[in-house]
Short mmCIF file of C-alpha atoms in Angstrom, two decimals:
data_model
loop_
_atom_site.label_atom_id
_atom_site.label_comp_id
_atom_site.label_asym_id
_atom_site.label_seq_id
_atom_site.Cartn_x
_atom_site.Cartn_y
_atom_site.Cartn_z
CA MET H 1 -18.48 -74.78 -100.28
CA THR H 2 -19.06 -77.19 -97.34
CA SER H 3 -22.31 -78.68 -95.72
CA LEU H 4 -22.98 -78.87 -92.10
CA ARG H 5 -25.67 -81.49 -90.68
CA SER H 6 -26.66 -81.07 -87.12
CA ASP H 7 -29.16 -81.21 -84.36
CA ALA H 8 -30.12 -77.40 -83.72
CA PHE H 9 -32.51 -75.42 -81.56
CA VAL H 10 -34.14 -72.40 -83.40
CA LEU H 11 -33.46 -69.13 -81.66
CA SER H 12 -34.82 -66.28 -83.65
CA ARG H 13 -35.32 -65.06 -87.29
CA SER H 14 -35.71 -61.74 -88.98
CA ALA H 15 -37.03 -60.88 -92.40
CA LEU H 16 -34.02 -60.44 -95.01
CA THR H 17 -36.72 -60.19 -98.11
CA GLU H 18 -40.48 -60.51 -98.77
CA SER H 19 -39.83 -64.35 -98.87
CA SER H 20 -36.83 -65.14 -96.87
CA TRP H 21 -35.62 -65.09 -93.01
CA ILE H 22 -32.22 -64.99 -91.57
CA VAL H 23 -32.56 -67.71 -88.86
CA CYS H 24 -30.50 -67.75 -85.88
CA LEU H 25 -29.95 -71.27 -84.66
CA LEU H 26 -27.97 -73.06 -81.66
CA THR H 27 -26.53 -76.01 -83.32
CA ARG H 28 -25.00 -78.84 -81.52
CA ARG H 29 -21.84 -79.04 -83.38
CA GLU H 30 -20.97 -75.39 -84.04
CA GLY H 31 -22.71 -73.44 -81.43
CA LYS H 32 -24.72 -70.29 -82.63
CA MET H 33 -25.17 -69.87 -86.38
CA ARG H 34 -26.83 -67.65 -88.76
CA ALA H 35 -28.51 -68.91 -92.15
CA VAL H 36 -30.81 -67.64 -94.74
CA ALA H 37 -33.90 -69.54 -95.11
CA LYS H 38 -34.94 -69.00 -98.53
CA GLY H 39 -38.62 -69.07 -99.19
CA ALA H 40 -39.54 -69.48 -95.41
CA ARG H 41 -41.84 -66.68 -95.57
CA ARG H 42 -43.96 -68.16 -98.18
CA THR H 43 -47.30 -69.85 -97.40
CA LYS H 44 -46.04 -73.13 -99.26
CA SER H 45 -42.66 -72.80 -97.64
CA PRO H 46 -40.50 -75.80 -97.62
CA PHE H 47 -39.67 -75.18 -93.95
CA ARG H 48 -43.35 -75.12 -92.89
CA GLY H 49 -43.67 -74.56 -89.24
CA ALA H 50 -40.30 -75.87 -88.43
CA LEU H 51 -38.65 -72.51 -87.81
CA GLU H 52 -40.25 -71.42 -84.78
CA PRO H 53 -38.14 -70.36 -81.70
CA LEU H 54 -36.92 -73.47 -79.57
CA ASN H 55 -38.10 -75.88 -81.93
CA ARG H 56 -35.56 -78.98 -81.96
CA VAL H 57 -34.78 -79.36 -85.83
CA ARG H 58 -32.45 -81.40 -87.83
CA VAL H 59 -30.62 -78.87 -90.24
CA GLU H 60 -28.47 -78.87 -93.10
CA ILE H 61 -26.67 -75.93 -94.00
CA SER H 62 -24.40 -74.86 -96.75
CA LEU H 63 -21.20 -72.80 -95.82
CA ARG H 64 -19.07 -70.74 -98.17
CA GLU H 65 -15.62 -70.39 -97.12
CA GLY H 66 -14.89 -66.98 -95.53
CA ARG H 67 -18.53 -66.25 -94.90
CA ASP H 68 -20.28 -66.51 -91.45
CA LEU H 69 -23.87 -66.47 -92.83
CA GLY H 70 -24.98 -70.17 -94.36
CA THR H 71 -27.89 -71.19 -96.29
CA LEU H 72 -30.70 -73.41 -95.07
CA MET H 73 -30.84 -76.39 -97.17
CA SER H 74 -33.58 -78.26 -94.95
CA ALA H 75 -34.93 -78.11 -91.61
CA ASP H 76 -36.65 -81.32 -90.07
CA LEU H 77 -38.66 -80.71 -87.39
CA GLU H 78 -37.77 -83.07 -84.56
CA GLU H 79 -39.66 -81.59 -81.72
CA SER H 80 -41.86 -78.60 -81.54
CA ALA H 81 -41.82 -76.02 -78.65
CA LEU H 82 -45.19 -74.34 -79.45
CA ASP H 83 -47.37 -76.15 -76.97
CA LEU H 84 -45.05 -74.73 -74.31
CA PHE H 85 -45.47 -71.15 -75.74
CA GLY H 86 -49.19 -71.84 -75.44
CA ARG H 87 -49.02 -71.98 -71.57
CA TRP H 88 -48.42 -68.96 -69.67
CA PRO H 89 -46.02 -68.39 -67.45
CA ALA H 90 -44.10 -70.92 -69.26
CA ALA H 91 -44.16 -68.86 -72.54
CA GLY H 92 -42.63 -65.81 -70.51
CA ILE H 93 -39.66 -67.89 -69.51
CA LEU H 94 -39.13 -69.08 -72.85
CA LEU H 95 -39.13 -65.72 -74.24
CA ALA H 96 -36.42 -64.98 -71.77
CA VAL H 97 -34.35 -68.20 -72.64
CA VAL H 98 -34.55 -67.14 -76.13
CA GLU H 99 -33.19 -63.81 -75.59
CA VAL H 100 -30.40 -65.02 -73.46
CA LEU H 101 -29.10 -67.56 -75.85
CA ASP H 102 -29.52 -65.09 -78.97
CA ARG H 103 -27.88 -62.13 -77.21
CA GLY H 104 -25.53 -64.05 -74.93
CA LEU H 105 -23.67 -66.50 -77.26
CA ALA H 106 -20.98 -65.70 -79.54
CA GLU H 107 -21.17 -67.28 -83.22
CA HIS H 108 -19.33 -70.53 -84.05
CA SER H 109 -18.31 -71.08 -80.53
CA THR H 110 -18.68 -74.66 -79.34
CA GLU H 111 -21.91 -74.92 -77.10
CA GLU H 112 -22.44 -78.62 -76.77
CA GLU H 113 -23.25 -78.12 -73.03
CA THR H 114 -25.72 -75.04 -73.50
CA TYR H 115 -27.34 -77.14 -76.30
CA ARG H 116 -27.87 -79.91 -73.59
CA LEU H 117 -28.94 -77.72 -71.00
CA VAL H 118 -31.55 -76.14 -73.30
CA GLY H 119 -32.86 -79.66 -73.91
CA ALA H 120 -32.87 -80.49 -70.53
CA VAL H 121 -34.83 -77.45 -69.42
CA LEU H 122 -37.44 -77.77 -72.28
CA ASP H 123 -37.86 -81.56 -71.55
CA SER H 124 -38.48 -80.70 -67.72
CA MET H 125 -40.94 -78.06 -68.49
CA ARG H 126 -42.88 -80.68 -70.56
CA SER H 127 -42.83 -83.11 -67.83
CA GLY H 128 -44.45 -80.41 -65.40
CA VAL H 129 -41.47 -78.77 -63.73
CA SER H 130 -42.46 -75.18 -62.52
CA PRO H 131 -41.29 -72.62 -65.18
CA ALA H 132 -39.96 -70.48 -62.66
CA LEU H 133 -37.64 -73.11 -61.22
CA ALA H 134 -36.60 -74.04 -64.96
CA TRP H 135 -35.64 -70.39 -65.46
CA LEU H 136 -33.30 -70.30 -62.48
CA TYR H 137 -31.82 -73.62 -63.38
CA PHE H 138 -31.14 -72.45 -67.04
CA ALA H 139 -30.05 -69.06 -66.19
CA SER H 140 -27.48 -70.32 -63.12
CA TRP H 141 -26.31 -73.05 -65.38
CA PHE H 142 -25.78 -70.77 -68.58
CA LEU H 143 -23.79 -68.32 -66.29
CA ARG H 144 -21.69 -71.09 -65.01
CA LEU H 145 -20.76 -72.38 -68.41
CA HIS H 146 -19.87 -69.01 -69.63
CA GLY H 147 -17.57 -68.56 -66.29
CA VAL H 148 -19.81 -65.81 -64.59
CA LEU H 149 -21.53 -67.76 -61.61
CA GLY H 150 -19.56 -70.24 -59.79
CA ARG H 151 -20.28 -71.64 -56.43
CA PRO H 152 -19.53 -69.30 -53.46
CA GLY H 153 -16.20 -70.09 -52.09
CA ARG H 154 -13.18 -68.04 -52.33
CA CYS H 155 -13.74 -64.57 -52.41
CA ALA H 156 -13.37 -63.11 -56.01
CA HIS H 157 -12.00 -59.78 -55.19
CA CYS H 158 -9.50 -60.50 -52.48
CA GLY H 159 -8.91 -64.26 -53.02
CA ALA H 160 -9.21 -65.08 -49.26
CA ALA H 161 -10.98 -68.71 -48.76
CA LYS H 162 -13.58 -67.02 -46.45
CA GLU H 163 -17.27 -66.79 -46.30
CA THR H 164 -18.46 -65.11 -49.61
CA GLY H 165 -21.90 -63.87 -48.74
CA HIS H 166 -22.19 -60.98 -51.17
CA PHE H 167 -22.64 -61.21 -54.94
CA ASP H 168 -21.16 -58.24 -56.76
CA ALA H 169 -20.96 -59.05 -60.79
CA GLY H 170 -18.50 -56.02 -61.18
CA ALA H 171 -16.09 -57.57 -58.56
CA GLY H 172 -15.94 -60.93 -60.48
CA GLY H 173 -18.86 -62.56 -58.51
CA TRP H 174 -18.90 -63.87 -55.01
CA ILE H 175 -16.96 -61.67 -52.48
CA CYS H 176 -16.33 -61.44 -48.73
CA ARG H 177 -18.22 -59.16 -46.54
CA GLU H 178 -15.10 -56.84 -46.16
CA CYS H 179 -14.52 -56.64 -49.93
CA ALA H 180 -18.23 -55.77 -50.26
CA ARG H 181 -17.79 -52.93 -47.66
CA SER H 182 -14.62 -51.41 -49.46
CA ARG H 183 -16.67 -51.74 -52.71
CA LEU H 184 -19.53 -49.50 -51.04
CA GLU H 185 -22.22 -52.52 -51.19
CA GLN H 186 -22.43 -52.52 -55.09
CA GLY H 187 -23.86 -55.84 -55.15
CA ILE H 188 -26.38 -57.60 -53.02
CA ASP H 189 -26.05 -59.79 -49.77
CA VAL H 190 -27.07 -63.39 -50.25
CA SER H 191 -28.44 -65.63 -47.70
CA SER H 192 -27.11 -69.02 -46.87
CA ALA H 193 -30.18 -70.52 -47.92
CA THR H 194 -29.81 -69.12 -51.31
CA ARG H 195 -26.29 -70.08 -51.66
CA GLU H 196 -27.49 -73.41 -50.71
CA ALA H 197 -29.96 -73.61 -53.36
CA LEU H 198 -27.36 -72.70 -55.86
CA GLY H 199 -25.14 -75.46 -54.81
CA ASP H 200 -28.26 -77.79 -55.30
CA VAL H 201 -28.82 -76.23 -58.96
CA PHE H 202 -25.25 -77.18 -59.78
CA ARG H 203 -25.35 -80.70 -57.76
CA LEU H 204 -28.91 -81.97 -59.03
CA SER H 205 -30.63 -82.57 -62.39
CA LEU H 206 -33.76 -80.24 -62.75
CA PRO H 207 -36.21 -82.90 -61.65
CA GLY H 208 -34.20 -83.56 -58.75
CA LEU H 209 -33.92 -79.96 -57.86
CA ALA H 210 -37.86 -79.66 -58.34
CA ALA H 211 -38.24 -82.68 -55.96
CA ARG H 212 -36.16 -81.29 -53.43
CA SER H 213 -38.38 -78.12 -53.60
CA PRO H 214 -35.95 -75.35 -52.55
CA GLY H 215 -37.88 -72.79 -50.09
CA PRO H 216 -39.36 -69.41 -51.68
CA GLU H 217 -36.95 -67.12 -49.71
CA ALA H 218 -33.95 -69.10 -51.04
CA LEU H 219 -35.58 -68.90 -54.82
CA LYS H 220 -36.38 -65.26 -54.35
CA GLY H 221 -32.58 -64.52 -53.49
CA LEU H 222 -31.46 -66.89 -56.32
CA LYS H 223 -33.64 -65.10 -58.81
CA ALA H 224 -31.91 -61.68 -57.83
CA VAL H 225 -28.67 -63.07 -58.25
CA VAL H 226 -28.95 -64.68 -61.44
CA TYR H 227 -30.64 -61.50 -62.79
CA LEU H 228 -28.02 -59.28 -61.67
CA ALA H 229 -25.43 -61.58 -63.20
CA LEU H 230 -27.09 -61.94 -66.50
CA VAL H 231 -27.42 -58.13 -66.76
CA SER H 232 -23.74 -57.70 -66.00
CA TYR H 233 -22.91 -60.79 -68.65
CA LEU H 234 -25.12 -59.35 -71.35
CA GLY H 235 -24.06 -55.74 -70.73
CA ARG H 236 -27.70 -54.44 -70.51
CA PRO H 237 -31.14 -55.37 -68.89
CA LEU H 238 -33.09 -58.30 -70.49
CA ALA H 239 -35.74 -57.08 -72.59
CA SER H 240 -37.93 -59.95 -71.04
CA GLY H 241 -36.98 -59.23 -67.89
CA ASP H 242 -40.56 -58.38 -66.90
CA HIS H 243 -41.17 -62.20 -66.82
CA VAL H 244 -37.95 -63.26 -64.87
CA SER H 245 -36.94 -60.59 -62.70
CA GLY H 246 -37.41 -59.88 -59.01
CA MET Q 1 -23.43 -37.77 -107.95
CA SER Q 2 -26.73 -39.51 -108.37
CA ALA Q 3 -28.45 -39.68 -111.52
CA PHE Q 4 -31.89 -38.90 -110.17
CA PRO Q 5 -32.98 -35.58 -108.99
CA GLU Q 6 -33.63 -35.01 -105.08
CA PRO Q 7 -37.16 -35.30 -104.95
CA LEU Q 8 -37.04 -38.53 -106.83
CA LEU Q 9 -34.78 -39.84 -104.33
CA ARG Q 10 -36.69 -38.74 -101.40
CA CYS Q 11 -39.57 -40.62 -102.66
CA LEU Q 12 -37.71 -43.63 -103.37
CA GLU Q 13 -36.46 -43.43 -99.76
CA GLU Q 14 -39.79 -42.98 -98.28
CA LEU Q 15 -41.30 -46.10 -100.47
CA GLN Q 16 -38.44 -48.45 -98.95
CA LYS Q 17 -39.76 -47.68 -95.60
CA LEU Q 18 -42.78 -49.63 -96.15
CA PRO Q 19 -43.02 -53.42 -95.60
CA GLY Q 20 -42.06 -55.66 -98.41
CA ILE Q 21 -40.84 -52.97 -100.57
CA GLY Q 22 -37.11 -53.10 -101.70
CA PRO Q 23 -34.87 -50.74 -103.72
CA LYS Q 24 -36.63 -52.53 -107.18
CA SER Q 25 -40.14 -52.30 -106.06
CA ALA Q 26 -39.63 -48.90 -105.03
CA GLN Q 27 -38.40 -47.91 -108.24
CA ARG Q 28 -41.16 -49.75 -110.42
CA ILE Q 29 -43.80 -47.97 -108.31
CA LEU Q 30 -42.09 -44.47 -108.52
CA PHE Q 31 -41.40 -44.64 -112.41
CA ALA Q 32 -44.95 -46.17 -112.90
CA LEU Q 33 -46.46 -43.15 -111.20
CA LEU Q 34 -44.13 -40.62 -112.94
CA ASP Q 35 -45.03 -42.37 -116.48
CA ARG Q 36 -48.78 -41.79 -115.78
CA GLY Q 37 -48.39 -38.05 -115.45
CA GLN Q 38 -48.92 -35.42 -112.71
CA GLU Q 39 -52.71 -35.78 -112.22
CA PRO Q 40 -52.77 -39.73 -110.85
CA ALA Q 41 -49.43 -38.83 -108.70
CA LEU Q 42 -51.09 -35.88 -107.05
CA ALA Q 43 -54.20 -37.69 -106.58
CA LEU Q 44 -52.48 -40.48 -104.84
CA ALA Q 45 -50.79 -37.65 -102.89
CA ARG Q 46 -54.12 -36.06 -101.90
CA SER Q 47 -55.50 -39.49 -100.76
CA LEU Q 48 -52.43 -40.42 -98.63
CA GLU Q 49 -52.48 -36.81 -97.13
CA SER Q 50 -56.23 -37.17 -96.22
CA LEU Q 51 -55.52 -40.57 -95.00
CA ALA Q 52 -52.77 -39.23 -92.50
CA ARG Q 53 -54.88 -36.42 -91.32
CA SER Q 54 -58.12 -38.10 -90.99
CA VAL Q 55 -57.89 -41.66 -89.90
CA GLU Q 56 -57.10 -42.50 -86.36
CA ARG Q 57 -57.33 -45.57 -83.97
CA CYS Q 58 -60.44 -46.16 -82.24
CA PRO Q 59 -59.68 -46.28 -78.50
CA ALA Q 60 -62.08 -49.05 -77.90
CA CYS Q 61 -61.32 -51.56 -80.71
CA ARG Q 62 -57.77 -50.01 -81.69
CA ALA Q 63 -58.86 -50.68 -85.34
CA TYR Q 64 -58.98 -47.40 -87.65
CA ARG Q 65 -61.90 -45.11 -87.88
CA GLU Q 66 -62.24 -41.76 -89.41
CA THR Q 67 -61.00 -39.06 -86.63
CA GLY Q 68 -63.99 -37.92 -84.45
CA ARG Q 69 -66.32 -40.29 -86.07
CA PRO Q 70 -67.97 -43.31 -84.94
CA CYS Q 71 -66.15 -46.60 -85.27
CA LEU Q 72 -67.90 -48.56 -87.97
CA LEU Q 73 -67.00 -51.67 -86.08
CA CYS Q 74 -67.59 -50.66 -82.63
CA GLU Q 75 -70.94 -48.58 -83.30
CA ASP Q 76 -72.52 -50.99 -85.69
CA PRO Q 77 -75.88 -52.08 -83.77
CA ARG Q 78 -76.06 -55.42 -85.93
CA ARG Q 79 -72.85 -56.41 -84.30
CA ASP Q 80 -73.06 -59.43 -81.58
CA ARG Q 81 -71.91 -57.35 -78.53
CA SER Q 82 -71.31 -60.46 -76.40
CA LEU Q 83 -68.34 -61.50 -78.60
CA LEU Q 84 -64.85 -59.98 -78.70
CA CYS Q 85 -62.11 -61.24 -81.33
CA VAL Q 86 -58.78 -60.20 -80.62
CA VAL Q 87 -56.38 -60.22 -83.48
CA GLU Q 88 -52.83 -59.12 -84.23
CA SER Q 89 -53.22 -56.34 -86.91
CA ALA Q 90 -55.98 -54.35 -88.47
CA ALA Q 91 -55.49 -56.16 -91.73
CA ASP Q 92 -56.57 -59.40 -89.96
CA VAL Q 93 -60.18 -57.73 -89.27
CA LEU Q 94 -60.66 -57.73 -92.85
CA LEU Q 95 -59.72 -61.42 -93.21
CA ILE Q 96 -62.03 -62.22 -90.54
CA GLU Q 97 -64.96 -60.12 -91.84
CA ALA Q 98 -64.31 -61.87 -95.24
CA THR Q 99 -65.18 -65.11 -94.01
CA GLY Q 100 -68.58 -63.96 -92.95
CA GLU Q 101 -68.58 -66.18 -90.03
CA TYR Q 102 -68.12 -63.74 -87.44
CA SER Q 103 -70.22 -60.63 -86.65
CA GLY Q 104 -68.90 -59.76 -82.86
CA LEU Q 105 -66.53 -56.93 -81.89
CA TYR Q 106 -62.92 -56.80 -82.57
CA HIS Q 107 -59.60 -55.87 -80.43
CA VAL Q 108 -56.49 -55.09 -82.43
CA LEU Q 109 -53.31 -55.80 -80.71
CA HIS Q 110 -51.05 -54.13 -83.23
CA GLY Q 111 -48.06 -56.61 -82.51
CA LEU Q 112 -47.43 -59.83 -80.82
CA LEU Q 113 -45.68 -60.08 -77.50
CA SER Q 114 -41.96 -60.30 -78.35
CA PRO Q 115 -39.56 -58.67 -76.01
CA MET Q 116 -36.74 -58.88 -78.24
CA ARG Q 117 -38.38 -56.78 -80.89
CA GLY Q 118 -39.58 -54.09 -78.14
CA VAL Q 119 -43.25 -55.65 -78.09
CA HIS Q 120 -44.24 -55.73 -74.27
CA ALA Q 121 -47.32 -56.33 -72.58
CA GLU Q 122 -48.10 -52.70 -72.21
CA HIS Q 123 -48.33 -52.26 -76.31
CA LEU Q 124 -51.06 -54.58 -76.64
CA GLY Q 125 -53.93 -52.44 -75.26
CA VAL Q 126 -54.96 -54.72 -72.48
CA ASP Q 127 -56.53 -51.83 -70.82
CA ALA Q 128 -58.92 -51.39 -73.51
CA ILE Q 129 -59.92 -54.93 -73.12
CA GLU Q 130 -60.48 -54.53 -69.54
CA ALA Q 131 -62.72 -51.48 -69.88
CA ARG Q 132 -64.84 -53.52 -72.53
CA LEU Q 133 -65.05 -56.43 -69.84
CA SER Q 134 -66.06 -54.11 -67.06
CA GLY Q 135 -69.11 -53.09 -69.30
CA GLY Q 136 -70.44 -56.58 -68.75
CA GLU Q 137 -71.59 -57.37 -71.94
CA ILE Q 138 -68.88 -59.45 -73.32
CA ARG Q 139 -69.32 -63.19 -72.96
CA GLU Q 140 -66.48 -64.91 -74.89
CA ILE Q 141 -63.31 -63.58 -75.74
CA ILE Q 142 -61.85 -65.59 -79.26
CA LEU Q 143 -58.05 -65.24 -79.24
CA ALA Q 144 -57.05 -65.10 -82.90
CA THR Q 145 -53.40 -64.67 -83.04
CA PRO Q 146 -51.27 -66.81 -85.32
CA PRO Q 147 -49.92 -70.23 -84.52
CA THR Q 148 -46.33 -69.09 -83.99
CA ALA Q 149 -44.33 -68.90 -80.97
CA GLU Q 150 -45.18 -65.23 -80.42
CA GLY Q 151 -48.97 -65.87 -81.53
CA GLU Q 152 -49.04 -68.43 -78.91
CA ALA Q 153 -47.09 -66.57 -75.99
CA THR Q 154 -49.59 -63.64 -76.68
CA ALA Q 155 -52.68 -65.91 -76.47
CA SER Q 156 -51.37 -67.62 -73.26
CA PHE Q 157 -50.49 -64.29 -71.71
CA LEU Q 158 -53.93 -62.77 -72.58
CA ALA Q 159 -55.79 -66.00 -71.44
CA SER Q 160 -53.96 -66.02 -68.08
CA LEU Q 161 -54.74 -62.36 -67.71
CA LEU Q 162 -58.59 -62.53 -68.43
CA ALA Q 163 -59.31 -65.80 -67.11
CA GLU Q 164 -60.63 -64.61 -63.89
CA ARG Q 165 -62.77 -61.45 -65.47
CA GLY Q 166 -65.83 -63.38 -66.09
CA ALA Q 167 -65.78 -63.87 -69.76
CA ALA Q 168 -65.17 -67.28 -71.68
CA VAL Q 169 -61.61 -67.32 -73.45
CA SER Q 170 -61.33 -69.29 -76.27
CA ARG Q 171 -58.63 -69.83 -79.09
CA ILE Q 172 -59.13 -70.17 -82.61
CA ALA Q 173 -58.90 -73.74 -84.10
CA PHE Q 174 -55.73 -74.89 -86.17
CA GLY Q 175 -55.59 -77.73 -88.50
CA MET Q 176 -55.92 -78.93 -92.21
CA PRO Q 177 -56.52 -76.42 -94.67
CA VAL Q 178 -59.68 -76.91 -96.68
CA GLY Q 179 -58.96 -79.13 -99.73
CA ALA Q 180 -55.65 -80.36 -98.48
CA ASP Q 181 -54.24 -83.82 -99.06
CA PHE Q 182 -52.91 -85.71 -95.89
CA GLN Q 183 -49.73 -86.56 -98.18
CA PHE Q 184 -48.81 -82.88 -98.19
CA VAL Q 185 -49.74 -81.81 -94.57
CA ASP Q 186 -47.01 -81.51 -92.14
CA ALA Q 187 -46.76 -83.55 -88.74
CA GLN Q 188 -47.46 -80.51 -86.77
CA THR Q 189 -50.41 -79.44 -88.49
CA LEU Q 190 -51.84 -82.96 -88.45
CA GLY Q 191 -51.34 -83.24 -84.74
CA ARG Q 192 -53.19 -79.86 -84.13
CA SER Q 193 -56.16 -81.11 -86.38
CA LEU Q 194 -56.29 -84.43 -84.23
CA SER Q 195 -56.01 -82.52 -80.82
CA GLY Q 196 -58.39 -79.93 -82.09
CA ARG Q 197 -61.05 -82.50 -83.51
CA LYS Q 198 -64.96 -82.03 -83.09
CA THR Q 199 -67.37 -84.51 -82.15
CA MET Q 200 -69.80 -85.14 -85.14
CA ALA Q 201 -73.45 -85.37 -84.76
CA GLY Q 202 -74.61 -88.95 -85.82
#
């Protein structure tokens, strides 16, 4: 029996018994993990309000060798996200963030960068960055960290170093015009303004990106690209897609 | 091969579909019914059948009413028709009624916004709220969803949707339970109590 102490973001929870939950966490040290929170559904739960989605908590998880599911021993609330859920459209964006993390991360893979990304996005939303921009930043970086959405450059299909103005998730991402034509235009054409905005996402911090204030057309294009890439990565449409798509 | 006859197993299976009832609870309920003899079990079966056949959702408030009969909540002339309280479930209506502090109308959402669990905006019956608002009588909508992420998201979604429909939108207060000691209240609840404080008449 080993014990893990780590900072974590709560992702989701599901009922295990009348009094317990299975909680899904994004831990800083061990990535996504699931643990049983005994007694968490009781009125006098030892976890109180700590296990709400996207709350930052300090957890202790007891792990048995050979078992994926740990037991949550303690969860101390470090920072609550409840106030952000009380603002629309921020709440809709957070529902989508939770879904991407919950469905898009493999268990027990190192996700230190994703952990820091979530923290940066929540901090920026608290300080007033637009939820729509925060979503694009989160989704673009999430996809990049998981090898899906790189900077436009070399054609992912033919390998040639030429302008890649077409995004086709099925062909590996950014592809050139000729390859787009040969693939019967399965992806979408992406304007140079959108590609530039994506470059800014990867170059600047979120507050820096907000200060630069990308144009609405560039953001619209970026929204379409990240949504297409996310659907391809997750293998199905986002259930919370209404809040973040087109 | 099972030690129990088929009708018993079928009943066990049906009981376990109910919230909070696992295999052991289902067995306890089932054997208590069988031990009482035939008549109490048949009485329960008759009342369940009658429930299924003669109760429906009221199209206005989405709480339950007897099929084809006026809704006891919506049609009660003593109720304040300028107030609409939005709650997650029909059980919450009973809890709010038990406070004796509220005598307005209700809207039951039958869930909270949670795309991952398949609950989307169209499941919340927003059209029924809008139909009520277009009647012009509602002056205030009280959002009484729980203080959870889904409860807050649902309340903020409804507030944004209803903000420009002429009625005031309010959120129930959250904070210290009556009789609680400061030492045993978590920081989040205490923080909400402070931000939701009220001015006292001196």
